[in-house]
mmCIF file with all atom_site columns, C-alpha atoms in Angstrom:
data_model
loop_
_atom_site.group_PDB
_atom_site.id
_atom_site.type_symbol
_atom_site.label_atom_id
_atom_site.label_alt_id
_atom_site.label_comp_id
_atom_site.label_asym_id
_atom_site.label_entity_id
_atom_site.label_seq_id
_atom_site.pdbx_PDB_ins_code
_atom_site.Cartn_x
_atom_site.Cartn_y
_atom_site.Cartn_z
_atom_site.occupancy
_atom_site.B_iso_or_equiv
_atom_site.pdbx_formal_charge
_atom_site.auth_seq_id
_atom_site.auth_comp_id
_atom_site.auth_asym_id
_atom_site.auth_atom_id
_atom_site.pdbx_PDB_model_num
ATOM 1   C CA . UNK A 1 1   ? 98.283  86.524  65.228  1.00 0.00 ? 1   UNK A CA 1
ATOM 2   C CA . UNK A 1 2   ? 94.674  85.497  65.673  1.00 0.00 ? 2   UNK A CA 1
ATOM 3   C CA . UNK A 1 3   ? 92.391  88.567  65.875  1.00 0.00 ? 3   UNK A CA 1
ATOM 4   C CA . UNK A 1 4   ? 90.710  87.076  68.943  1.00 0.00 ? 4   UNK A CA 1
ATOM 5   C CA . UNK A 1 5   ? 93.946  86.303  70.760  1.00 0.00 ? 5   UNK A CA 1
ATOM 6   C CA . UNK A 1 6   ? 94.550  88.423  73.846  1.00 0.00 ? 6   UNK A CA 1
ATOM 7   C CA . UNK A 1 7   ? 98.091  89.688  74.321  1.00 0.00 ? 7   UNK A CA 1
ATOM 8   C CA . UNK A 1 8   ? 98.682  91.758  77.452  1.00 0.00 ? 8   UNK A CA 1
ATOM 9   C CA . UNK A 1 9   ? 101.673 94.016  78.087  1.00 0.00 ? 9   UNK A CA 1
ATOM 10  C CA . UNK A 1 10  ? 102.093 94.774  81.786  1.00 0.00 ? 10  UNK A CA 1
ATOM 11  C CA . UNK A 1 11  ? 103.638 98.179  82.385  1.00 0.00 ? 11  UNK A CA 1
ATOM 12  C CA . UNK A 1 12  ? 104.704 99.728  85.691  1.00 0.00 ? 12  UNK A CA 1
ATOM 13  C CA . UNK A 1 13  ? 104.771 103.473 84.883  1.00 0.00 ? 13  UNK A CA 1
ATOM 14  C CA . UNK A 1 14  ? 106.928 104.157 87.943  1.00 0.00 ? 14  UNK A CA 1
ATOM 15  C CA . UNK A 1 15  ? 109.760 102.279 86.227  1.00 0.00 ? 15  UNK A CA 1
ATOM 16  C CA . UNK A 1 16  ? 108.891 102.595 82.534  1.00 0.00 ? 16  UNK A CA 1
ATOM 17  C CA . UNK A 1 17  ? 109.909 106.199 81.921  1.00 0.00 ? 17  UNK A CA 1
ATOM 18  C CA . UNK A 1 18  ? 112.370 106.631 84.765  1.00 0.00 ? 18  UNK A CA 1
ATOM 19  C CA . UNK A 1 19  ? 115.738 107.573 83.305  1.00 0.00 ? 19  UNK A CA 1
ATOM 20  C CA . UNK A 1 20  ? 117.333 107.986 86.743  1.00 0.00 ? 20  UNK A CA 1
ATOM 21  C CA . UNK A 1 21  ? 119.659 105.027 87.362  1.00 0.00 ? 21  UNK A CA 1
ATOM 22  C CA . UNK A 1 22  ? 120.929 105.810 90.874  1.00 0.00 ? 22  UNK A CA 1
ATOM 23  C CA . UNK A 1 23  ? 118.799 103.087 92.533  1.00 0.00 ? 23  UNK A CA 1
ATOM 24  C CA . UNK A 1 24  ? 119.626 104.073 96.107  1.00 0.00 ? 24  UNK A CA 1
ATOM 25  C CA . UNK A 1 25  ? 118.105 101.578 98.572  1.00 0.00 ? 25  UNK A CA 1
ATOM 26  C CA . UNK A 1 26  ? 115.323 103.313 100.527 1.00 0.00 ? 26  UNK A CA 1
ATOM 27  C CA . UNK A 1 27  ? 115.921 106.391 98.367  1.00 0.00 ? 27  UNK A CA 1
ATOM 28  C CA . UNK A 1 28  ? 113.469 109.227 97.905  1.00 0.00 ? 28  UNK A CA 1
ATOM 29  C CA . UNK A 1 29  ? 111.718 110.091 94.663  1.00 0.00 ? 29  UNK A CA 1
ATOM 30  C CA . UNK A 1 30  ? 114.190 112.962 94.304  1.00 0.00 ? 30  UNK A CA 1
ATOM 31  C CA . UNK A 1 31  ? 117.106 110.507 94.558  1.00 0.00 ? 31  UNK A CA 1
ATOM 32  C CA . UNK A 1 32  ? 115.737 107.613 92.501  1.00 0.00 ? 32  UNK A CA 1
ATOM 33  C CA . UNK A 1 33  ? 113.233 109.343 90.256  1.00 0.00 ? 33  UNK A CA 1
ATOM 34  C CA . UNK A 1 34  ? 109.975 107.970 88.913  1.00 0.00 ? 34  UNK A CA 1
ATOM 35  C CA . UNK A 1 35  ? 108.460 107.412 85.517  1.00 0.00 ? 35  UNK A CA 1
ATOM 36  C CA . UNK A 1 36  ? 105.446 109.532 84.649  1.00 0.00 ? 36  UNK A CA 1
ATOM 37  C CA . UNK A 1 37  ? 102.164 108.973 82.808  1.00 0.00 ? 37  UNK A CA 1
ATOM 38  C CA . UNK A 1 38  ? 103.468 111.418 80.180  1.00 0.00 ? 38  UNK A CA 1
ATOM 39  C CA . UNK A 1 39  ? 106.522 109.197 79.535  1.00 0.00 ? 39  UNK A CA 1
ATOM 40  C CA . UNK A 1 40  ? 104.217 106.681 77.884  1.00 0.00 ? 40  UNK A CA 1
ATOM 41  C CA . UNK A 1 41  ? 104.234 108.533 74.589  1.00 0.00 ? 41  UNK A CA 1
ATOM 42  C CA . UNK A 1 42  ? 102.709 107.744 71.201  1.00 0.00 ? 42  UNK A CA 1
ATOM 43  C CA . UNK A 1 43  ? 106.133 106.434 70.142  1.00 0.00 ? 43  UNK A CA 1
ATOM 44  C CA . UNK A 1 44  ? 106.290 104.144 73.185  1.00 0.00 ? 44  UNK A CA 1
ATOM 45  C CA . UNK A 1 45  ? 102.770 102.879 72.509  1.00 0.00 ? 45  UNK A CA 1
ATOM 46  C CA . UNK A 1 46  ? 103.682 102.260 68.849  1.00 0.00 ? 46  UNK A CA 1
ATOM 47  C CA . UNK A 1 47  ? 106.581 100.108 70.068  1.00 0.00 ? 47  UNK A CA 1
ATOM 48  C CA . UNK A 1 48  ? 104.270 98.161  72.350  1.00 0.00 ? 48  UNK A CA 1
ATOM 49  C CA . UNK A 1 49  ? 101.759 97.758  69.516  1.00 0.00 ? 49  UNK A CA 1
ATOM 50  C CA . UNK A 1 50  ? 104.539 96.297  67.307  1.00 0.00 ? 50  UNK A CA 1
ATOM 51  C CA . UNK A 1 51  ? 104.723 93.410  69.776  1.00 0.00 ? 51  UNK A CA 1
ATOM 52  C CA . UNK A 1 52  ? 101.181 92.463  68.645  1.00 0.00 ? 52  UNK A CA 1
ATOM 53  C CA . UNK A 1 53  ? 99.817  93.534  72.002  1.00 0.00 ? 53  UNK A CA 1
ATOM 54  C CA . UNK A 1 54  ? 96.150  94.499  72.257  1.00 0.00 ? 54  UNK A CA 1
ATOM 55  C CA . UNK A 1 55  ? 95.919  95.293  75.998  1.00 0.00 ? 55  UNK A CA 1
ATOM 56  C CA . UNK A 1 56  ? 98.186  97.434  78.166  1.00 0.00 ? 56  UNK A CA 1
ATOM 57  C CA . UNK A 1 57  ? 97.997  96.634  81.868  1.00 0.00 ? 57  UNK A CA 1
ATOM 58  C CA . UNK A 1 58  ? 99.002  99.721  83.861  1.00 0.00 ? 58  UNK A CA 1
ATOM 59  C CA . UNK A 1 59  ? 100.204 98.573  87.285  1.00 0.00 ? 59  UNK A CA 1
ATOM 60  C CA . UNK A 1 60  ? 100.518 101.089 90.102  1.00 0.00 ? 60  UNK A CA 1
ATOM 61  C CA . UNK A 1 61  ? 98.297  103.764 88.577  1.00 0.00 ? 61  UNK A CA 1
ATOM 62  C CA . UNK A 1 62  ? 95.888  103.871 91.529  1.00 0.00 ? 62  UNK A CA 1
ATOM 63  C CA . UNK A 1 63  ? 97.027  106.008 94.482  1.00 0.00 ? 63  UNK A CA 1
ATOM 64  C CA . UNK A 1 64  ? 98.813  103.863 97.036  1.00 0.00 ? 64  UNK A CA 1
ATOM 65  C CA . UNK A 1 65  ? 100.633 104.353 100.341 1.00 0.00 ? 65  UNK A CA 1
ATOM 66  C CA . UNK A 1 66  ? 104.041 105.997 100.035 1.00 0.00 ? 66  UNK A CA 1
ATOM 67  C CA . UNK A 1 67  ? 106.420 108.206 101.980 1.00 0.00 ? 67  UNK A CA 1
ATOM 68  C CA . UNK A 1 68  ? 106.510 110.965 99.371  1.00 0.00 ? 68  UNK A CA 1
ATOM 69  C CA . UNK A 1 69  ? 105.272 114.209 100.913 1.00 0.00 ? 69  UNK A CA 1
ATOM 70  C CA . UNK A 1 70  ? 102.285 115.594 99.030  1.00 0.00 ? 70  UNK A CA 1
ATOM 71  C CA . UNK A 1 71  ? 100.823 117.422 102.028 1.00 0.00 ? 71  UNK A CA 1
ATOM 72  C CA . UNK A 1 72  ? 100.874 120.644 99.966  1.00 0.00 ? 72  UNK A CA 1
ATOM 73  C CA . UNK A 1 73  ? 98.159  118.950 97.870  1.00 0.00 ? 73  UNK A CA 1
ATOM 74  C CA . UNK A 1 74  ? 96.148  117.760 100.879 1.00 0.00 ? 74  UNK A CA 1
ATOM 75  C CA . UNK A 1 75  ? 97.559  114.214 100.791 1.00 0.00 ? 75  UNK A CA 1
ATOM 76  C CA . UNK A 1 76  ? 99.014  113.006 104.083 1.00 0.00 ? 76  UNK A CA 1
ATOM 77  C CA . UNK A 1 77  ? 102.334 111.162 104.264 1.00 0.00 ? 77  UNK A CA 1
ATOM 78  C CA . UNK A 1 78  ? 101.906 107.524 105.294 1.00 0.00 ? 78  UNK A CA 1
ATOM 79  C CA . UNK A 1 79  ? 103.450 105.925 108.378 1.00 0.00 ? 79  UNK A CA 1
ATOM 80  C CA . UNK A 1 80  ? 106.912 104.569 107.504 1.00 0.00 ? 80  UNK A CA 1
ATOM 81  C CA . UNK A 1 81  ? 106.278 101.516 109.706 1.00 0.00 ? 81  UNK A CA 1
ATOM 82  C CA . UNK A 1 82  ? 103.626 100.216 107.315 1.00 0.00 ? 82  UNK A CA 1
ATOM 83  C CA . UNK A 1 83  ? 104.936 101.299 103.902 1.00 0.00 ? 83  UNK A CA 1
ATOM 84  C CA . UNK A 1 84  ? 107.017 98.950  101.780 1.00 0.00 ? 84  UNK A CA 1
ATOM 85  C CA . UNK A 1 85  ? 110.141 100.970 100.996 1.00 0.00 ? 85  UNK A CA 1
ATOM 86  C CA . UNK A 1 86  ? 109.602 104.674 100.329 1.00 0.00 ? 86  UNK A CA 1
ATOM 87  C CA . UNK A 1 87  ? 107.690 104.412 97.048  1.00 0.00 ? 87  UNK A CA 1
ATOM 88  C CA . UNK A 1 88  ? 105.299 101.847 98.526  1.00 0.00 ? 88  UNK A CA 1
ATOM 89  C CA . UNK A 1 89  ? 103.579 98.829  97.083  1.00 0.00 ? 89  UNK A CA 1
ATOM 90  C CA . UNK A 1 90  ? 101.074 99.421  94.283  1.00 0.00 ? 90  UNK A CA 1
ATOM 91  C CA . UNK A 1 91  ? 98.842  96.937  96.138  1.00 0.00 ? 91  UNK A CA 1
ATOM 92  C CA . UNK A 1 92  ? 98.533  99.050  99.311  1.00 0.00 ? 92  UNK A CA 1
ATOM 93  C CA . UNK A 1 93  ? 95.780  101.267 97.908  1.00 0.00 ? 93  UNK A CA 1
ATOM 94  C CA . UNK A 1 94  ? 95.407  104.612 99.644  1.00 0.00 ? 94  UNK A CA 1
ATOM 95  C CA . UNK A 1 95  ? 92.551  105.944 97.516  1.00 0.00 ? 95  UNK A CA 1
ATOM 96  C CA . UNK A 1 96  ? 90.607  103.961 94.910  1.00 0.00 ? 96  UNK A CA 1
ATOM 97  C CA . UNK A 1 97  ? 89.246  107.209 93.450  1.00 0.00 ? 97  UNK A CA 1
ATOM 98  C CA . UNK A 1 98  ? 92.624  108.819 92.784  1.00 0.00 ? 98  UNK A CA 1
ATOM 99  C CA . UNK A 1 99  ? 95.799  108.089 90.841  1.00 0.00 ? 99  UNK A CA 1
ATOM 100 C CA . UNK A 1 100 ? 99.371  107.920 92.071  1.00 0.00 ? 100 UNK A CA 1
ATOM 101 C CA . UNK A 1 101 ? 100.740 111.485 92.368  1.00 0.00 ? 101 UNK A CA 1
ATOM 102 C CA . UNK A 1 102 ? 104.303 110.170 91.870  1.00 0.00 ? 102 UNK A CA 1
ATOM 103 C CA . UNK A 1 103 ? 103.350 109.440 88.258  1.00 0.00 ? 103 UNK A CA 1
ATOM 104 C CA . UNK A 1 104 ? 102.275 112.985 87.401  1.00 0.00 ? 104 UNK A CA 1
ATOM 105 C CA . UNK A 1 105 ? 104.425 115.800 86.088  1.00 0.00 ? 105 UNK A CA 1
ATOM 106 C CA . UNK A 1 106 ? 101.954 118.231 87.688  1.00 0.00 ? 106 UNK A CA 1
ATOM 107 C CA . UNK A 1 107 ? 100.445 116.692 90.829  1.00 0.00 ? 107 UNK A CA 1
ATOM 108 C CA . UNK A 1 108 ? 97.399  119.002 90.721  1.00 0.00 ? 108 UNK A CA 1
ATOM 109 C CA . UNK A 1 109 ? 96.586  117.684 87.235  1.00 0.00 ? 109 UNK A CA 1
ATOM 110 C CA . UNK A 1 110 ? 97.410  114.022 87.896  1.00 0.00 ? 110 UNK A CA 1
ATOM 111 C CA . UNK A 1 111 ? 93.959  112.752 86.903  1.00 0.00 ? 111 UNK A CA 1
ATOM 112 C CA . UNK A 1 112 ? 94.049  114.723 83.628  1.00 0.00 ? 112 UNK A CA 1
ATOM 113 C CA . UNK A 1 113 ? 97.498  113.280 82.872  1.00 0.00 ? 113 UNK A CA 1
ATOM 114 C CA . UNK A 1 114 ? 96.176  109.786 83.545  1.00 0.00 ? 114 UNK A CA 1
ATOM 115 C CA . UNK A 1 115 ? 93.073  110.371 81.413  1.00 0.00 ? 115 UNK A CA 1
ATOM 116 C CA . UNK A 1 116 ? 95.343  111.597 78.596  1.00 0.00 ? 116 UNK A CA 1
ATOM 117 C CA . UNK A 1 117 ? 97.345  108.372 78.878  1.00 0.00 ? 117 UNK A CA 1
ATOM 118 C CA . UNK A 1 118 ? 94.163  106.326 78.553  1.00 0.00 ? 118 UNK A CA 1
ATOM 119 C CA . UNK A 1 119 ? 93.131  108.370 75.491  1.00 0.00 ? 119 UNK A CA 1
ATOM 120 C CA . UNK A 1 120 ? 96.589  107.930 73.897  1.00 0.00 ? 120 UNK A CA 1
ATOM 121 C CA . UNK A 1 121 ? 96.408  104.206 74.546  1.00 0.00 ? 121 UNK A CA 1
ATOM 122 C CA . UNK A 1 122 ? 92.920  103.897 73.048  1.00 0.00 ? 122 UNK A CA 1
ATOM 123 C CA . UNK A 1 123 ? 93.977  106.023 70.044  1.00 0.00 ? 123 UNK A CA 1
ATOM 124 C CA . UNK A 1 124 ? 96.513  103.277 69.259  1.00 0.00 ? 124 UNK A CA 1
ATOM 125 C CA . UNK A 1 125 ? 93.647  100.761 69.273  1.00 0.00 ? 125 UNK A CA 1
ATOM 126 C CA . UNK A 1 126 ? 94.910  99.269  72.530  1.00 0.00 ? 126 UNK A CA 1
ATOM 127 C CA . UNK A 1 127 ? 92.661  98.446  75.454  1.00 0.00 ? 127 UNK A CA 1
ATOM 128 C CA . UNK A 1 128 ? 93.551  99.476  79.010  1.00 0.00 ? 128 UNK A CA 1
ATOM 129 C CA . UNK A 1 129 ? 93.615  97.288  82.096  1.00 0.00 ? 129 UNK A CA 1
ATOM 130 C CA . UNK A 1 130 ? 94.009  98.973  85.469  1.00 0.00 ? 130 UNK A CA 1
ATOM 131 C CA . UNK A 1 131 ? 95.472  96.830  88.200  1.00 0.00 ? 131 UNK A CA 1
ATOM 132 C CA . UNK A 1 132 ? 92.619  96.875  90.695  1.00 0.00 ? 132 UNK A CA 1
ATOM 133 C CA . UNK A 1 133 ? 92.703  94.610  93.733  1.00 0.00 ? 133 UNK A CA 1
ATOM 134 C CA . UNK A 1 134 ? 89.671  95.507  95.862  1.00 0.00 ? 134 UNK A CA 1
ATOM 135 C CA . UNK A 1 135 ? 90.799  93.817  99.069  1.00 0.00 ? 135 UNK A CA 1
ATOM 136 C CA . UNK A 1 136 ? 94.286  95.363  99.209  1.00 0.00 ? 136 UNK A CA 1
ATOM 137 C CA . UNK A 1 137 ? 94.137  98.686  100.994 1.00 0.00 ? 137 UNK A CA 1
ATOM 138 C CA . UNK A 1 138 ? 96.716  100.712 102.875 1.00 0.00 ? 138 UNK A CA 1
ATOM 139 C CA . UNK A 1 139 ? 96.308  100.898 106.619 1.00 0.00 ? 139 UNK A CA 1
ATOM 140 C CA . UNK A 1 140 ? 95.977  104.638 106.120 1.00 0.00 ? 140 UNK A CA 1
ATOM 141 C CA . UNK A 1 141 ? 93.204  104.370 103.489 1.00 0.00 ? 141 UNK A CA 1
ATOM 142 C CA . UNK A 1 142 ? 91.417  107.667 103.052 1.00 0.00 ? 142 UNK A CA 1
ATOM 143 C CA . UNK A 1 143 ? 89.959  109.011 99.836  1.00 0.00 ? 143 UNK A CA 1
ATOM 144 C CA . UNK A 1 144 ? 90.656  112.605 98.908  1.00 0.00 ? 144 UNK A CA 1
ATOM 145 C CA . UNK A 1 145 ? 88.884  112.209 95.577  1.00 0.00 ? 145 UNK A CA 1
ATOM 146 C CA . UNK A 1 146 ? 85.800  110.092 96.354  1.00 0.00 ? 146 UNK A CA 1
ATOM 147 C CA . UNK A 1 147 ? 82.368  111.123 95.080  1.00 0.00 ? 147 UNK A CA 1
ATOM 148 C CA . UNK A 1 148 ? 80.041  112.929 97.490  1.00 0.00 ? 148 UNK A CA 1
ATOM 149 C CA . UNK A 1 149 ? 78.062  110.682 99.834  1.00 0.00 ? 149 UNK A CA 1
ATOM 150 C CA . UNK A 1 150 ? 80.593  107.843 99.514  1.00 0.00 ? 150 UNK A CA 1
ATOM 151 C CA . UNK A 1 151 ? 81.963  106.632 102.829 1.00 0.00 ? 151 UNK A CA 1
ATOM 152 C CA . UNK A 1 152 ? 85.624  105.612 103.064 1.00 0.00 ? 152 UNK A CA 1
ATOM 153 C CA . UNK A 1 153 ? 86.431  101.926 103.363 1.00 0.00 ? 153 UNK A CA 1
ATOM 154 C CA . UNK A 1 154 ? 86.627  101.043 107.039 1.00 0.00 ? 154 UNK A CA 1
ATOM 155 C CA . UNK A 1 155 ? 85.179  104.347 108.251 1.00 0.00 ? 155 UNK A CA 1
ATOM 156 C CA . UNK A 1 156 ? 82.602  102.487 110.353 1.00 0.00 ? 156 UNK A CA 1
ATOM 157 C CA . UNK A 1 157 ? 84.907  99.684  111.484 1.00 0.00 ? 157 UNK A CA 1
ATOM 158 C CA . UNK A 1 158 ? 85.380  98.991  115.178 1.00 0.00 ? 158 UNK A CA 1
ATOM 159 C CA . UNK A 1 159 ? 89.151  99.464  115.371 1.00 0.00 ? 159 UNK A CA 1
ATOM 160 C CA . UNK A 1 160 ? 89.242  98.110  118.920 1.00 0.00 ? 160 UNK A CA 1
ATOM 161 C CA . UNK A 1 161 ? 88.780  94.605  117.491 1.00 0.00 ? 161 UNK A CA 1
ATOM 162 C CA . UNK A 1 162 ? 91.159  92.605  115.327 1.00 0.00 ? 162 UNK A CA 1
ATOM 163 C CA . UNK A 1 163 ? 88.272  90.564  113.921 1.00 0.00 ? 163 UNK A CA 1
ATOM 164 C CA . UNK A 1 164 ? 84.516  90.788  114.266 1.00 0.00 ? 164 UNK A CA 1
ATOM 165 C CA . UNK A 1 165 ? 81.467  88.883  113.070 1.00 0.00 ? 165 UNK A CA 1
#
């Protein structure tokens, strides 16, 4: 392989480490399970590296709309009428400053678990790509993790209008 060649491995953590095979349509996380950031182990990264990959593209890492109840952590449940399935689409971003709580073993420490994944990935001499689509937000967008003095997307929008100039 050419040292300058880019080889990207796209990985959806929600599926990658999930050993639950029930696959119930419209099932809950308790029924269908979810992979976790911690499932992407050194051994898993070694296997990816053996494919001559030099970038790992983590899809669905950013917090997105879902029907999983994390209200105990201050995260509201989204409206079922606008969420794709129960787990939601990784492109309906709920909070650009947070990571998907479904992917954490300990929801309170989800960002630390994600940061550890990035460190493990870099330790294997792999670069990280985060699937970031800036114009795809959930209808319920609200940041629970944004920096001080940052205003939420759409906070000043006139919601009485469908479009405005």
